[in-house]
XYZ file of C-alpha atoms in Angstrom:
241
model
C 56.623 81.231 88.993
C 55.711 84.763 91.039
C 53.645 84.602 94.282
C 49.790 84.160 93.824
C 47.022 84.423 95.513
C 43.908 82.189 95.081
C 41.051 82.275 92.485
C 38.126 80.998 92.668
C 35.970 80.285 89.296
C 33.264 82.341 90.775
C 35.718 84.912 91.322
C 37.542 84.534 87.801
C 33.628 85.165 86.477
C 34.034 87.885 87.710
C 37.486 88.909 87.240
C 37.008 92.525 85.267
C 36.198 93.502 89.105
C 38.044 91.082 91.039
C 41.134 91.093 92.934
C 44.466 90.594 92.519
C 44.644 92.482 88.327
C 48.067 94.453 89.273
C 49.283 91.147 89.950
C 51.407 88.879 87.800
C 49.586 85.370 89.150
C 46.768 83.741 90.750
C 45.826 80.108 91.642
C 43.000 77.946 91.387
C 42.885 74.558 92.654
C 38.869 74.384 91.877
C 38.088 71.299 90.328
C 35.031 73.014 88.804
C 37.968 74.409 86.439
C 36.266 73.782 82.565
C 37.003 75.035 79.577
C 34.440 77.544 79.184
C 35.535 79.048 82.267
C 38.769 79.260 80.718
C 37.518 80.480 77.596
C 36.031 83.409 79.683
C 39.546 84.252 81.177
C 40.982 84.908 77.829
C 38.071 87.209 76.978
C 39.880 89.199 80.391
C 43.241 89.100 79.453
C 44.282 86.349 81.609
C 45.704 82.846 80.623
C 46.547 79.415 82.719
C 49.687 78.553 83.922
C 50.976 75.182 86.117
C 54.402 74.697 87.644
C 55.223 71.230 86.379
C 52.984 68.547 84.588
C 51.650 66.860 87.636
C 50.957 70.237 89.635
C 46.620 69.818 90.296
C 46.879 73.446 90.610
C 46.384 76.303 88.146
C 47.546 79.881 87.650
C 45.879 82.579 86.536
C 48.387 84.867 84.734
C 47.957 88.535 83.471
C 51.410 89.642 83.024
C 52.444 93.804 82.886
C 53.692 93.313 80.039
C 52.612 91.476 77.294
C 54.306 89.682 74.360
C 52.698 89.938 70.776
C 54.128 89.342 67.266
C 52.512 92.464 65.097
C 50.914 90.715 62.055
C 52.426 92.971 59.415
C 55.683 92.768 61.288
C 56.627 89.404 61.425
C 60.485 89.104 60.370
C 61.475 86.206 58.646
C 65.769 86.289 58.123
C 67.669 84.960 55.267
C 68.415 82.206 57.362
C 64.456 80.948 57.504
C 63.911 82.200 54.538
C 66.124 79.341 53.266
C 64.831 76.716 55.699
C 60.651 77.707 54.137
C 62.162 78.050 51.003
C 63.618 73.972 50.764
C 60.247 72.621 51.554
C 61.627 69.555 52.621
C 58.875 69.049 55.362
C 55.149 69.421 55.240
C 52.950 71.720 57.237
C 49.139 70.775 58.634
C 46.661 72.112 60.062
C 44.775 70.745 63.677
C 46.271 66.745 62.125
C 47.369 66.201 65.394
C 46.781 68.498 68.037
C 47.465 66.532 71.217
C 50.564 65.258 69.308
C 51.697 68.848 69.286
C 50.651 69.308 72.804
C 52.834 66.637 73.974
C 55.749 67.841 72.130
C 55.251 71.115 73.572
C 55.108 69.733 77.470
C 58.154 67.133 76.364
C 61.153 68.722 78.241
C 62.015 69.087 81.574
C 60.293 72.207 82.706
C 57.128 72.558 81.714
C 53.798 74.935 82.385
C 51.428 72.314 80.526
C 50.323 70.180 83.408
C 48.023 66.579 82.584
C 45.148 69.065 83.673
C 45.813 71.942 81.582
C 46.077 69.714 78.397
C 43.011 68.235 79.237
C 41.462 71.335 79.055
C 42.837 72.239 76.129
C 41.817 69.165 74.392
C 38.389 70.171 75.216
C 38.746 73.400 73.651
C 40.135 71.625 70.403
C 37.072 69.636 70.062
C 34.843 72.694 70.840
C 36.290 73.760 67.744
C 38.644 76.818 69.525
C 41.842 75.108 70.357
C 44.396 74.632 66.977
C 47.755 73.280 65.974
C 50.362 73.535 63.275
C 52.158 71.003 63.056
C 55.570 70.448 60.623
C 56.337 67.013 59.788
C 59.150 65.454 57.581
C 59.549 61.829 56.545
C 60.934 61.172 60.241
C 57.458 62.215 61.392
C 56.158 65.001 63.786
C 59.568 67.826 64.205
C 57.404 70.712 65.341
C 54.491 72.684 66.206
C 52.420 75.433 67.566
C 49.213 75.866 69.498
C 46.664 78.242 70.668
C 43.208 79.725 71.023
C 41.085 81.663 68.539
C 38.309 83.845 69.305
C 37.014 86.312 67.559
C 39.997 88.196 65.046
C 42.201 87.126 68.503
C 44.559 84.136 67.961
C 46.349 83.505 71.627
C 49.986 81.371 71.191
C 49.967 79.120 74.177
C 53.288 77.004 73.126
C 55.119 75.659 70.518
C 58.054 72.929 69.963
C 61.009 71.628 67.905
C 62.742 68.422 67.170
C 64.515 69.993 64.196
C 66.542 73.213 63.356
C 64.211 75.678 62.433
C 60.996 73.546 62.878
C 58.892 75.714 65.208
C 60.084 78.858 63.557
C 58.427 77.647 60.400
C 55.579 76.764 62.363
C 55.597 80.498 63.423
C 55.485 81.555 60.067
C 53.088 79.480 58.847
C 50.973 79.974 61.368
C 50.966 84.098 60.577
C 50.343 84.009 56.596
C 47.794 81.870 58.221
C 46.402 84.481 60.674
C 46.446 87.147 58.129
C 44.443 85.286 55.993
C 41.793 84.429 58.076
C 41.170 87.554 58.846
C 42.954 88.078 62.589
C 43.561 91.415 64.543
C 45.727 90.510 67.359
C 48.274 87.469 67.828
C 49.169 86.989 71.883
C 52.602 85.525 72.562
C 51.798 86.094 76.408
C 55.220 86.744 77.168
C 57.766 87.986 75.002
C 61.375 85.889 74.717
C 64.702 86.653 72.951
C 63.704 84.115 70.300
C 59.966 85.251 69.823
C 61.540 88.877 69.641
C 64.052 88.010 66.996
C 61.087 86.828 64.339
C 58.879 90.929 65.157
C 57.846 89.973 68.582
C 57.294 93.181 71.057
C 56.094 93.866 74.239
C 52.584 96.305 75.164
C 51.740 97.761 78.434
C 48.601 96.153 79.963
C 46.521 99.213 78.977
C 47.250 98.409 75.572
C 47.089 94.850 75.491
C 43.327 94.994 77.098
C 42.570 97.538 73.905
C 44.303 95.793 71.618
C 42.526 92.716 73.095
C 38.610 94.388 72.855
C 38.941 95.085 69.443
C 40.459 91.634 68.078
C 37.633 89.937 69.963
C 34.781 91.944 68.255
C 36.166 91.411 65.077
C 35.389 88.033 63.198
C 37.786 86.201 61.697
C 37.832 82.456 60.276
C 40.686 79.934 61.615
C 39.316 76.924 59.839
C 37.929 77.546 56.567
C 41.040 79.599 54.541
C 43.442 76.957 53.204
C 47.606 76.800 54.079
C 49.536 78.496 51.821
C 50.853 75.742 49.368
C 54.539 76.356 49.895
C 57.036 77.993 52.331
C 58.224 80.188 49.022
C 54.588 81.188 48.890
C 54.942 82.189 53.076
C 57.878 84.016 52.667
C 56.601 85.681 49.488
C 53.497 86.788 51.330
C 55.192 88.260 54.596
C 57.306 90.148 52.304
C 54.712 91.869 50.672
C 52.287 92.510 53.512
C 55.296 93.440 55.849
C-alpha cells in the first residue's frame, strides 16, 4: 500500500476540493465511516482500501490510472468459451452476497478488512451492493462483487475455488451489465488477468468523464433476468463485441 495522508469524512464530503487528489491514497480511521459516506466517494472517483482484515483503518484510493473492462470489448477465449459453454455450474444473482464476500477476503493478503465488509453489507441491503455468484454441486466455487449507481457498475473483488470460476463470473456479470442498461464498468486497477478478458487502463481525466456520464445515466441492476445459459453469454458478447 502507497503512503497516505489522513481523511477525514468531513473532508471526503468534500473531496472534489480537498486535498491530497494527485495522490494514490488516503486514510481514515473515523469511526463516523458509513456507507453513505462511502457511497459519496464513489460518486468522486475514489474507493476504500484496508491493509489486512483486522486493519480499523481505511484508505481512500484514487489511483492515476484506472482499470476498466470496455463493455463491448470484453474478450472471452476459446478456452472460456468452452468452460460457459459446459454449463456444468449454475450462476445467481445477490443468493449470497456475504458468502461471496468472504470468498473474496479468504486468502492471505487481503484489502477487505471486518470493517470494510461491514460496510458493504450495508450497501447490499440498501439495495446498491451485488454479487454473482457460480456454484456447482460442491457448492459456492466463485464470485464477483460491486457497486451500482446510476449506468456505473464499480468491481470491488471477485474469487475462485475452481478453474475458470471467477472468469465466468466476469462474463456473466457483463451480458449482465449490458443488459441492464450500464455505461461504465470500474475494475479500479487493471491486472494481467483482468487485461487478458478486454480490461484497459484510462488516465484520471478520463476516468472522472467517463465516470460523470455513467452516473447520470440510469440503468437497472435488479430487474433484467441472467441470461439462461453460458452458450447464450458467449453468444451475446460475440455479437455485441
Amino acid at each position: 500500500m502507497p503512503p497516505a495522508t489522513r481523511l477525514s469524512p468531513a473532508i471526503v464530503a468534500q473531496y472534489p476540493k480537498g486535498p491530497g487528489r494527485d495522490g494514490q491514497s488516503m486514510k481514515d480511521t473515523d469511526p463516523d465511516l458509513t456507507a453513505d459516506l462511502l457511497l459519496h466517494a464513489y460518486t468522486t472517483g475514489i474507493f476504500p482500501m484496508s491493509e489486512h482484515r483486522n486493519d480499523p483503518e481505511v484508505f481512500w484510493v484514487e489511483p492515476r490510472r484506472r482499470g476498466i473492462i470496455p463493455l463491448d470489448g470484453f474478450r472471452i477465449s476459446r478456452s472460456l468459451a468452452r468452460a460457459l459453454r459446459r454449463d456444468d455450474y449454475t450462476v445467481t444473482l445477490n443468493r449470497d452476497f456475504m458468502g461471496v464476500i468472504e470468498g473474496c477476503a479468504d486468502r492471505t493478503e487481503t484489502w477487505i478488512s471486518d470493517k470494510i465488509a461491514g460496510l458493504y453489507e450495508e450497501l447490499h441491503d440498501a439495495g446498491f451492493a451485488h454479487s454473482v455468484e457460480v456454484r456447482d454441486e460442491t457448492g459456492l466455487i466463485g464470485g464477483v462483487y460491486g457497486v451500482a449507481l446510476g449506468g456505473a457498475f464499480f468491481g470491488e473483488s471477485m474469487f475462485s475455488r475452481r478453474t475458470n470460476a471467477s472468469k465466468i463470473a466476469l462474463a456473466w456479470l457483463v451480458a449482465h451489465l449490458r443488459n441492464g442498461g450500464f455505461r461504465l464498468f470500474d475494475t479500479q486497477f487493471l491486472t494481467s488477468h483482468l487485461a487478458s478478458l478486454g480490461g484497459i487502463e484510462v488516465s484520471r481525466a478520463e476516468y472522472r468523464s467517463l465516470l460523470a456520464e455513467a452516473l447520470a445515466y440510469p440503468a437497472d441492476f435488479t430487474t433484467p433476468a441472467l441470461p439462461r445459459s453460458g452458450h447464450e453469454v458467449v453468444q451475446f458478447n460475440t455479437q455485441m463485441s
